[in-house]
Amino acid sequence: MQTYLRLENVVKQFGQFTALQQISLSIKQGEFVCFLGPSGCGKTTLLRSIAGLEPVTSGCIFQAGVETTHLPPEKRDFGIVFQSYALFPNLSVRDNIAIGLQNKGFTNIECINLVDKWLEIVGLLSEANKYPNKLSGGQQQRVALARALALSPGLLLLDEPLSALDAKVRSHLREEICQLQRKLGITTVMVTHDQEEALAMADRIVVMNNGVIEQIGTPQEIYEKPASRFVADFVGTTNFISVSMINQHLMRIGEDLLTVPEQLQDLAISGCIVDLAIRPESLYFCEKGKETISVNIEFIEFQGAYCQVECKLWGDLSAHSIYVNVPIREARKLNLMVQQTRYLAMDITHINAYPSEKIMLKSVVAT
Ligand SMILES: Nc1ncnc2c1ncn2[C@@H]1O[C@H](COP(=O)(O)OP(=O)(O)O)[C@@H](O)[C@H]1O
Ligand SMILES: [Mg+2]
């Protein structure tokens, strides 16, 4: 697939404050990309820069092979949807969509046909003459989507379009947006702080933190191979377990000695401390064995389909808690109880490792 949108070393400063630092990325024709990161990391600023709503301080933006860096928004080819619907309250649903078409010089009959087409696509033809305040949040957001798409832009920009909606409506509209995007094949960038949303919807995710890109990858790559500790922590739940490397083949976790997984042997420098990153679903309770970790159960929380079991490394109460998700049927068999000592095995193919936070803290103190 061809590159549709390309950013090269985009920097955005607000006075002394740098909101975006040297952002470079390419988005392919028809791709659905999510900008994901905590509040304030620069997602909206980046989206607005692409739209020309925010002039960039330096760097270049290319869309469909043309440099757009200094073009005003009205000269760029995009439709945009914001979190806060942003419909005209004094116009009917129909006119909210028609007004943009009229401004672009479409005739009345063309407007009527296009408005009807898009209202039908978003399932709101029967609401055409209502005013926005008579619609639910989900319906208003569908109108905003129809309005953004009515001019058949080459690029759809969505800034937290689902964040203001309640859970049921959100997951429903999430599916609708995905299906519509695939059907239209429109290149789409969506901003979200919700990792679940990004994992579910995106072809690729751009994880951001403090104005920089931490990782770009498919949802699976981001989840299974987080490029940094930040990504491992921000996307999904991760247990960080401190281990000391004895040698290339042996590591100590709490009181136990275990084999160093193959993918971590490069990190296994004797005497070095690293943090293993393991997802709750990659740990399971078993009989004590050669490759098990002894833990003390601190807390068990019933979560419906599974129990979330909070443990501490045996004999190390100061260590971070380790969370294990045990499917409910399994939990009944295991008869887990608080304060028991139990044994955990790891799915070693799903372990990542990062420099220890303890060491990083020490070096901060030292300087
Ligand atoms: N117009 C502005 N003037 C000054 N600072 C701004 C402005 N817009 C955004 N910022 C700052 O830039 C950073 C990134 O903001 P934003 O892109 O809105 O983050 P996000 O969408 O990821 O929550 C924040 O620290 C915010 O306070
Ligand atoms: Mg934002």
Short mmCIF file of C-alpha atoms and ligand atoms in Angstrom, two decimals:
data_model
loop_
_atom_site.label_atom_id
_atom_site.label_comp_id
_atom_site.label_asym_id
_atom_site.label_seq_id
_atom_site.Cartn_x
_atom_site.Cartn_y
_atom_site.Cartn_z
CA MET A 1 0.00 0.00 0.00
CA GLN A 2 1.10 3.53 -0.79
CA THR A 3 1.96 6.10 1.86
CA TYR A 4 -0.88 8.60 2.16
CA LEU A 5 0.26 10.81 5.01
CA ARG A 6 3.84 11.49 6.02
CA LEU A 7 5.21 13.56 8.86
CA GLU A 8 8.89 14.47 9.00
CA ASN A 9 10.46 15.80 12.19
CA VAL A 10 7.38 17.73 13.22
CA VAL A 11 8.02 20.00 16.21
CA LYS A 12 5.38 22.07 17.95
CA GLN A 13 6.19 24.59 20.64
CA PHE A 14 3.80 26.65 22.72
CA GLY A 15 6.14 29.41 23.91
CA GLN A 16 8.92 27.66 25.82
CA PHE A 17 6.98 24.42 26.07
CA THR A 18 7.65 21.71 23.49
CA ALA A 19 4.42 19.78 22.93
CA LEU A 20 5.76 17.68 20.02
CA GLN A 21 9.40 16.68 19.59
CA GLN A 22 10.63 15.53 16.19
CA ILE A 23 7.61 13.46 15.24
CA SER A 24 8.14 11.33 12.12
CA LEU A 25 5.67 8.77 10.84
CA SER A 26 4.04 7.41 7.71
CA ILE A 27 0.45 6.32 7.34
CA LYS A 28 -0.60 4.12 4.45
CA GLN A 29 -3.56 4.65 2.16
CA GLY A 30 -6.66 3.18 3.82
CA GLU A 31 -4.98 2.55 7.14
CA PHE A 32 -6.67 3.09 10.52
CA VAL A 33 -4.09 4.53 12.90
CA CYS A 34 -4.63 5.41 16.57
CA PHE A 35 -2.59 7.97 18.49
CA LEU A 36 -2.58 6.54 22.00
CA GLY A 37 -1.14 8.04 25.17
CA PRO A 38 -1.95 9.63 28.51
CA SER A 39 -3.68 12.97 28.77
CA GLY A 40 -1.39 15.86 27.84
CA CYS A 41 1.10 13.79 25.80
CA GLY A 42 0.40 15.74 22.58
CA LYS A 43 -2.14 13.59 20.70
CA THR A 44 -4.60 16.40 19.96
CA THR A 45 -1.80 18.79 19.05
CA LEU A 46 -0.49 16.25 16.53
CA LEU A 47 -3.94 15.69 15.03
CA ARG A 48 -4.55 19.45 14.81
CA SER A 49 -1.17 19.88 13.14
CA ILE A 50 -2.17 17.36 10.48
CA ALA A 51 -5.38 19.33 9.93
CA GLY A 52 -3.59 22.68 9.80
CA LEU A 53 -5.57 23.89 12.81
CA GLU A 54 -2.27 24.28 14.66
CA PRO A 55 0.73 25.69 12.73
CA VAL A 56 3.83 23.56 13.32
CA THR A 57 7.04 25.13 14.60
CA SER A 58 9.22 23.07 12.25
CA GLY A 59 9.12 19.90 10.19
CA CYS A 60 7.06 18.89 7.17
CA ILE A 61 3.72 17.26 6.47
CA PHE A 62 2.83 15.57 3.19
CA GLN A 63 -0.62 14.33 2.24
CA ALA A 64 -1.30 12.37 -0.95
CA GLY A 65 2.15 13.26 -2.24
CA VAL A 66 1.72 17.01 -1.76
CA GLU A 67 3.38 19.10 0.93
CA THR A 68 0.64 20.60 3.12
CA THR A 69 2.79 21.95 5.98
CA HIS A 70 1.80 25.58 5.48
CA LEU A 71 -1.63 25.19 3.90
CA PRO A 72 -4.62 26.58 5.83
CA PRO A 73 -7.19 23.96 6.96
CA GLU A 74 -9.69 24.84 4.21
CA LYS A 75 -7.08 23.97 1.57
CA ARG A 76 -6.48 20.52 3.08
CA ASP A 77 -8.49 17.40 2.38
CA PHE A 78 -9.91 16.04 5.66
CA GLY A 79 -13.06 15.60 7.73
CA ILE A 80 -12.82 15.88 11.50
CA VAL A 81 -14.90 14.72 14.47
CA PHE A 82 -14.34 16.00 18.01
CA GLN A 83 -15.17 14.51 21.40
CA SER A 84 -17.75 17.24 22.03
CA TYR A 85 -20.01 16.58 18.98
CA ALA A 86 -19.69 20.29 18.01
CA LEU A 87 -22.98 20.37 16.06
CA PHE A 88 -24.79 23.64 15.38
CA PRO A 89 -27.60 23.63 17.98
CA ASN A 90 -29.85 25.92 15.94
CA LEU A 91 -29.73 23.72 12.82
CA SER A 92 -31.57 20.46 12.20
CA VAL A 93 -29.62 17.26 11.69
CA ARG A 94 -30.13 17.61 7.94
CA ASP A 95 -28.86 21.21 7.87
CA ASN A 96 -25.88 20.40 10.06
CA ILE A 97 -24.67 18.13 7.29
CA ALA A 98 -25.92 20.24 4.37
CA ILE A 99 -24.22 23.46 5.43
CA GLY A 100 -20.71 22.24 4.63
CA LEU A 101 -21.86 20.97 1.25
CA GLN A 102 -23.55 24.29 0.41
CA ASN A 103 -20.39 26.16 1.33
CA LYS A 104 -18.48 23.99 -1.11
CA GLY A 105 -20.88 24.97 -3.91
CA PHE A 106 -23.02 21.85 -4.22
CA THR A 107 -26.47 22.52 -5.70
CA ASN A 108 -29.57 22.06 -3.56
CA ILE A 109 -30.51 18.79 -5.17
CA GLU A 110 -26.98 17.45 -4.78
CA CYS A 111 -27.06 18.48 -1.12
CA ILE A 112 -30.35 16.69 -0.48
CA ASN A 113 -29.12 13.51 -2.14
CA LEU A 114 -25.79 13.51 -0.32
CA VAL A 115 -27.34 14.30 3.07
CA ASP A 116 -29.86 11.48 2.63
CA LYS A 117 -27.12 9.07 1.57
CA TRP A 118 -24.98 9.79 4.63
CA LEU A 119 -27.89 9.84 7.07
CA GLU A 120 -28.86 6.44 5.79
CA ILE A 121 -25.31 5.14 6.19
CA VAL A 122 -25.17 6.26 9.83
CA GLY A 123 -28.74 5.05 10.43
CA LEU A 124 -30.33 8.43 11.17
CA LEU A 125 -32.54 9.12 8.17
CA SER A 126 -35.63 9.13 10.40
CA GLU A 127 -34.09 11.81 12.65
CA ALA A 128 -33.24 14.20 9.80
CA ASN A 129 -35.49 17.04 10.92
CA LYS A 130 -34.71 16.89 14.64
CA TYR A 131 -32.45 19.35 16.43
CA PRO A 132 -29.25 18.10 18.08
CA ASN A 133 -30.58 18.54 21.64
CA LYS A 134 -33.30 15.96 20.85
CA LEU A 135 -30.67 13.30 20.05
CA SER A 136 -28.68 11.02 22.34
CA GLY A 137 -24.90 11.44 22.58
CA GLY A 138 -24.35 8.45 20.31
CA GLN A 139 -26.74 9.84 17.69
CA GLN A 140 -25.11 13.28 17.80
CA GLN A 141 -21.73 11.68 17.24
CA ARG A 142 -23.12 9.80 14.24
CA VAL A 143 -24.31 13.10 12.80
CA ALA A 144 -20.84 14.55 13.35
CA LEU A 145 -19.39 11.54 11.56
CA ALA A 146 -21.79 11.92 8.61
CA ARG A 147 -20.91 15.62 8.43
CA ALA A 148 -17.18 14.83 8.40
CA LEU A 149 -17.63 12.24 5.64
CA ALA A 150 -20.17 14.04 3.45
CA LEU A 151 -17.51 15.87 1.45
CA SER A 152 -15.76 12.55 0.74
CA PRO A 153 -12.43 13.66 2.22
CA GLY A 154 -9.26 11.67 1.69
CA LEU A 155 -8.53 11.66 5.40
CA LEU A 156 -10.76 11.19 8.44
CA LEU A 157 -9.52 12.66 11.73
CA LEU A 158 -11.21 11.63 14.98
CA ASP A 159 -10.30 13.21 18.32
CA GLU A 160 -11.57 11.00 21.16
CA PRO A 161 -14.91 10.60 19.36
CA LEU A 162 -16.19 8.00 21.82
CA SER A 163 -14.93 9.37 25.13
CA ALA A 164 -18.10 11.26 26.06
CA LEU A 165 -20.37 8.25 25.51
CA ASP A 166 -21.43 5.64 28.04
CA ALA A 167 -19.95 2.14 27.84
CA LYS A 168 -22.69 0.34 25.84
CA VAL A 169 -23.08 3.09 23.22
CA ARG A 170 -19.31 3.41 23.02
CA SER A 171 -18.66 -0.21 22.14
CA HIS A 172 -21.52 -0.18 19.63
CA LEU A 173 -20.31 2.96 17.86
CA ARG A 174 -16.75 1.64 17.98
CA GLU A 175 -17.82 -1.29 15.85
CA GLU A 176 -19.80 0.94 13.50
CA ILE A 177 -16.86 3.28 12.95
CA CYS A 178 -14.58 0.32 12.20
CA GLN A 179 -17.01 -1.21 9.72
CA LEU A 180 -17.64 2.12 7.99
CA GLN A 181 -13.91 2.87 7.80
CA ARG A 182 -13.20 -0.51 6.20
CA LYS A 183 -16.12 -0.18 3.81
CA LEU A 184 -15.07 3.30 2.66
CA GLY A 185 -11.37 2.46 2.77
CA ILE A 186 -10.73 5.97 4.06
CA THR A 187 -7.37 6.69 5.69
CA THR A 188 -8.21 7.42 9.34
CA VAL A 189 -6.37 8.79 12.35
CA MET A 190 -8.08 8.51 15.72
CA VAL A 191 -6.83 10.01 18.96
CA THR A 192 -7.61 8.11 22.13
CA HIS A 193 -6.29 7.72 25.68
CA ASP A 194 -8.12 4.40 25.95
CA GLN A 195 -5.77 1.51 25.25
CA GLU A 196 -8.60 -0.97 24.90
CA GLU A 197 -10.16 1.16 22.19
CA ALA A 198 -6.85 1.46 20.34
CA LEU A 199 -6.15 -2.29 20.55
CA ALA A 200 -9.64 -3.11 19.28
CA MET A 201 -9.86 -0.60 16.42
CA ALA A 202 -6.47 0.24 14.97
CA ASP A 203 -4.44 -1.34 12.17
CA ARG A 204 -1.46 0.35 13.80
CA ILE A 205 -1.02 2.22 17.06
CA VAL A 206 1.31 5.17 17.66
CA VAL A 207 2.05 5.22 21.40
CA MET A 208 3.00 8.69 22.61
CA ASN A 209 4.41 10.06 25.84
CA ASN A 210 5.55 13.60 26.64
CA GLY A 211 5.50 14.72 23.01
CA VAL A 212 7.53 11.81 21.64
CA ILE A 213 6.63 8.54 19.93
CA GLU A 214 7.45 5.58 22.15
CA GLN A 215 6.45 2.90 19.65
CA ILE A 216 4.61 2.37 16.39
CA GLY A 217 3.20 -1.08 15.70
CA THR A 218 0.21 -3.31 15.19
CA PRO A 219 -1.94 -3.86 18.29
CA GLN A 220 -0.40 -7.30 18.67
CA GLU A 221 3.17 -6.00 18.43
CA ILE A 222 2.45 -3.24 20.94
CA TYR A 223 0.87 -5.69 23.38
CA GLU A 224 3.31 -8.55 23.01
CA LYS A 225 6.57 -6.70 22.42
CA PRO A 226 6.34 -3.31 24.13
CA ALA A 227 9.39 -1.27 23.08
CA SER A 228 9.74 0.41 26.44
CA ARG A 229 8.74 0.09 30.04
CA PHE A 230 6.29 2.95 29.51
CA VAL A 231 4.49 1.08 26.71
CA ALA A 232 4.40 -2.16 28.71
CA ASP A 233 2.86 -0.28 31.61
CA PHE A 234 0.44 1.92 29.65
CA VAL A 235 -1.00 -0.71 27.31
CA GLY A 236 -2.74 -3.48 29.22
CA THR A 237 -1.69 -4.66 32.67
CA THR A 238 1.90 -5.66 33.24
CA ASN A 239 3.64 -7.14 36.26
CA PHE A 240 7.18 -5.92 36.74
CA ILE A 241 9.18 -8.48 38.66
CA SER A 242 12.68 -7.61 39.76
CA VAL A 243 15.25 -10.35 39.06
CA SER A 244 18.99 -10.57 39.53
CA MET A 245 21.05 -12.30 36.90
CA ILE A 246 23.46 -14.87 38.30
CA ASN A 247 24.93 -15.71 34.91
CA GLN A 248 23.77 -16.11 31.32
CA HIS A 249 21.59 -19.07 32.17
CA LEU A 250 20.44 -18.53 35.72
CA MET A 251 18.43 -15.79 37.41
CA ARG A 252 17.13 -15.28 40.92
CA ILE A 253 13.54 -14.22 41.58
CA GLY A 254 12.90 -13.75 45.29
CA GLU A 255 14.15 -16.99 46.84
CA ASP A 256 14.04 -19.05 43.65
CA LEU A 257 16.58 -19.79 40.92
CA LEU A 258 15.17 -20.08 37.40
CA THR A 259 16.48 -20.56 33.87
CA VAL A 260 16.93 -17.33 31.91
CA PRO A 261 14.52 -17.39 28.93
CA GLU A 262 16.33 -17.48 25.62
CA GLN A 263 15.15 -14.06 24.42
CA LEU A 264 16.60 -12.44 27.55
CA GLN A 265 20.07 -13.98 27.46
CA ASP A 266 21.55 -10.77 26.01
CA LEU A 267 20.45 -8.93 29.15
CA ALA A 268 21.77 -11.61 31.47
CA ILE A 269 24.96 -9.97 32.61
CA SER A 270 26.14 -11.42 35.88
CA GLY A 271 25.12 -9.25 38.84
CA CYS A 272 22.75 -7.16 36.76
CA ILE A 273 19.22 -6.46 37.98
CA VAL A 274 16.39 -6.26 35.43
CA ASP A 275 12.63 -6.07 35.62
CA LEU A 276 10.76 -8.85 33.91
CA ALA A 277 7.50 -7.68 32.38
CA ILE A 278 4.81 -10.34 32.43
CA ARG A 279 1.10 -10.04 31.65
CA PRO A 280 -1.34 -11.39 34.27
CA GLU A 281 -2.53 -14.03 31.79
CA SER A 282 1.01 -15.33 31.30
CA LEU A 283 1.36 -16.47 34.91
CA TYR A 284 -0.35 -19.50 36.37
CA PHE A 285 -0.46 -21.40 39.64
CA CYS A 286 1.04 -24.87 39.71
CA GLU A 287 2.79 -27.38 41.94
CA LYS A 288 6.19 -26.37 43.27
CA GLY A 289 8.81 -27.24 40.67
CA LYS A 290 12.19 -26.39 39.20
CA GLU A 291 10.99 -23.32 37.33
CA THR A 292 8.44 -21.90 39.75
CA ILE A 293 8.30 -18.72 41.80
CA SER A 294 7.21 -18.89 45.43
CA VAL A 295 4.63 -16.29 46.32
CA ASN A 296 2.37 -15.36 49.16
CA ILE A 297 -1.26 -14.64 48.30
CA GLU A 298 -2.28 -11.22 49.57
CA PHE A 299 -5.71 -10.63 48.11
CA ILE A 300 -8.23 -12.35 45.85
CA GLU A 301 -10.73 -10.30 43.89
CA PHE A 302 -13.72 -11.89 42.17
CA GLN A 303 -14.13 -10.42 38.65
CA GLY A 304 -16.87 -12.60 37.22
CA ALA A 305 -15.12 -14.60 34.51
CA TYR A 306 -11.88 -14.79 36.47
CA CYS A 307 -10.30 -14.06 39.83
CA GLN A 308 -7.58 -11.48 40.07
CA VAL A 309 -5.10 -12.81 42.61
CA GLU A 310 -2.64 -10.37 44.14
CA CYS A 311 0.62 -11.96 45.32
CA LYS A 312 3.97 -10.90 46.71
CA LEU A 313 7.26 -12.68 46.18
CA TRP A 314 7.73 -15.03 49.09
CA GLY A 315 9.79 -13.37 51.83
CA ASP A 316 9.87 -9.97 50.09
CA LEU A 317 7.02 -7.80 51.32
CA SER A 318 8.58 -4.67 49.85
CA ALA A 319 8.40 -5.99 46.26
CA HIS A 320 5.72 -4.85 43.83
CA SER A 321 2.51 -6.85 43.88
CA ILE A 322 2.16 -9.50 41.19
CA TYR A 323 -1.29 -9.90 39.67
CA VAL A 324 -2.44 -13.19 38.23
CA ASN A 325 -5.72 -13.70 36.37
CA VAL A 326 -7.12 -17.13 37.13
CA PRO A 327 -10.13 -18.29 35.06
CA ILE A 328 -13.00 -18.96 37.43
CA ARG A 329 -13.19 -22.72 36.79
CA GLU A 330 -9.48 -23.02 37.43
CA ALA A 331 -9.78 -20.92 40.59
CA ARG A 332 -12.35 -23.32 42.07
CA LYS A 333 -10.06 -26.28 41.49
CA LEU A 334 -7.04 -24.52 42.95
CA ASN A 335 -8.85 -23.51 46.12
CA LEU A 336 -6.66 -20.44 46.54
CA MET A 337 -6.78 -18.62 49.84
CA VAL A 338 -5.33 -15.42 51.20
CA GLN A 339 -2.05 -15.86 53.13
CA GLN A 340 -1.22 -19.17 51.51
CA THR A 341 2.20 -19.77 50.01
CA ARG A 342 1.78 -20.91 46.41
CA TYR A 343 3.88 -21.39 43.27
CA LEU A 344 3.73 -19.60 39.96
CA ALA A 345 4.96 -20.70 36.55
CA MET A 346 5.55 -18.27 33.70
CA ASP A 347 4.73 -18.59 30.04
CA ILE A 348 8.35 -17.83 29.12
CA THR A 349 7.72 -17.00 25.47
CA HIS A 350 5.68 -14.00 26.63
CA ILE A 351 8.23 -12.37 28.91
CA ASN A 352 9.93 -9.07 28.17
CA ALA A 353 12.53 -7.29 30.28
CA TYR A 354 13.56 -3.69 30.91
CA PRO A 355 16.31 -2.01 32.92
CA SER A 356 15.37 -2.10 36.57
CA GLU A 357 13.52 0.90 37.95
CA LYS A 358 15.44 0.46 41.20
CA ILE A 359 18.71 1.02 39.36
CA MET A 360 17.29 4.02 37.52
CA LEU A 361 16.18 5.53 40.83
CA LYS A 362 19.62 4.97 42.29
CA SER A 363 21.31 6.76 39.42
CA VAL A 364 18.90 9.69 39.75
CA VAL A 365 19.75 9.97 43.45
CA ALA A 366 23.46 9.75 42.68
CA THR A 367 23.50 12.71 40.25
N1 LIG B 1 -2.81 26.30 22.85
C1 LIG B 1 -1.96 25.83 23.76
N2 LIG B 1 -1.14 26.64 24.46
C2 LIG B 1 -0.27 26.17 25.36
N3 LIG B 1 -0.12 24.86 25.65
C3 LIG B 1 -0.90 24.00 25.01
C4 LIG B 1 -1.88 24.42 24.03
N4 LIG B 1 -2.49 23.32 23.54
C5 LIG B 1 -1.95 22.26 24.18
N5 LIG B 1 -1.00 22.66 25.06
C6 LIG B 1 -0.19 21.79 25.90
O1 LIG B 1 0.43 20.82 25.09
C7 LIG B 1 0.42 19.54 25.72
C8 LIG B 1 -0.26 18.53 24.84
O2 LIG B 1 -1.63 18.84 24.76
P1 LIG B 1 -2.66 17.96 23.94
O3 LIG B 1 -2.11 17.77 22.57
O4 LIG B 1 -3.99 18.58 24.05
O5 LIG B 1 -2.61 16.58 24.73
P2 LIG B 1 -3.54 15.29 24.62
O6 LIG B 1 -4.48 15.48 23.48
O7 LIG B 1 -2.58 14.15 24.43
O8 LIG B 1 -4.24 15.17 25.93
C9 LIG B 1 -0.26 19.73 27.07
O9 LIG B 1 0.73 19.90 28.04
C10 LIG B 1 -1.06 21.00 26.88
O10 LIG B 1 -1.20 21.68 28.10
MG MG B 2 -6.59 15.52 23.47
#
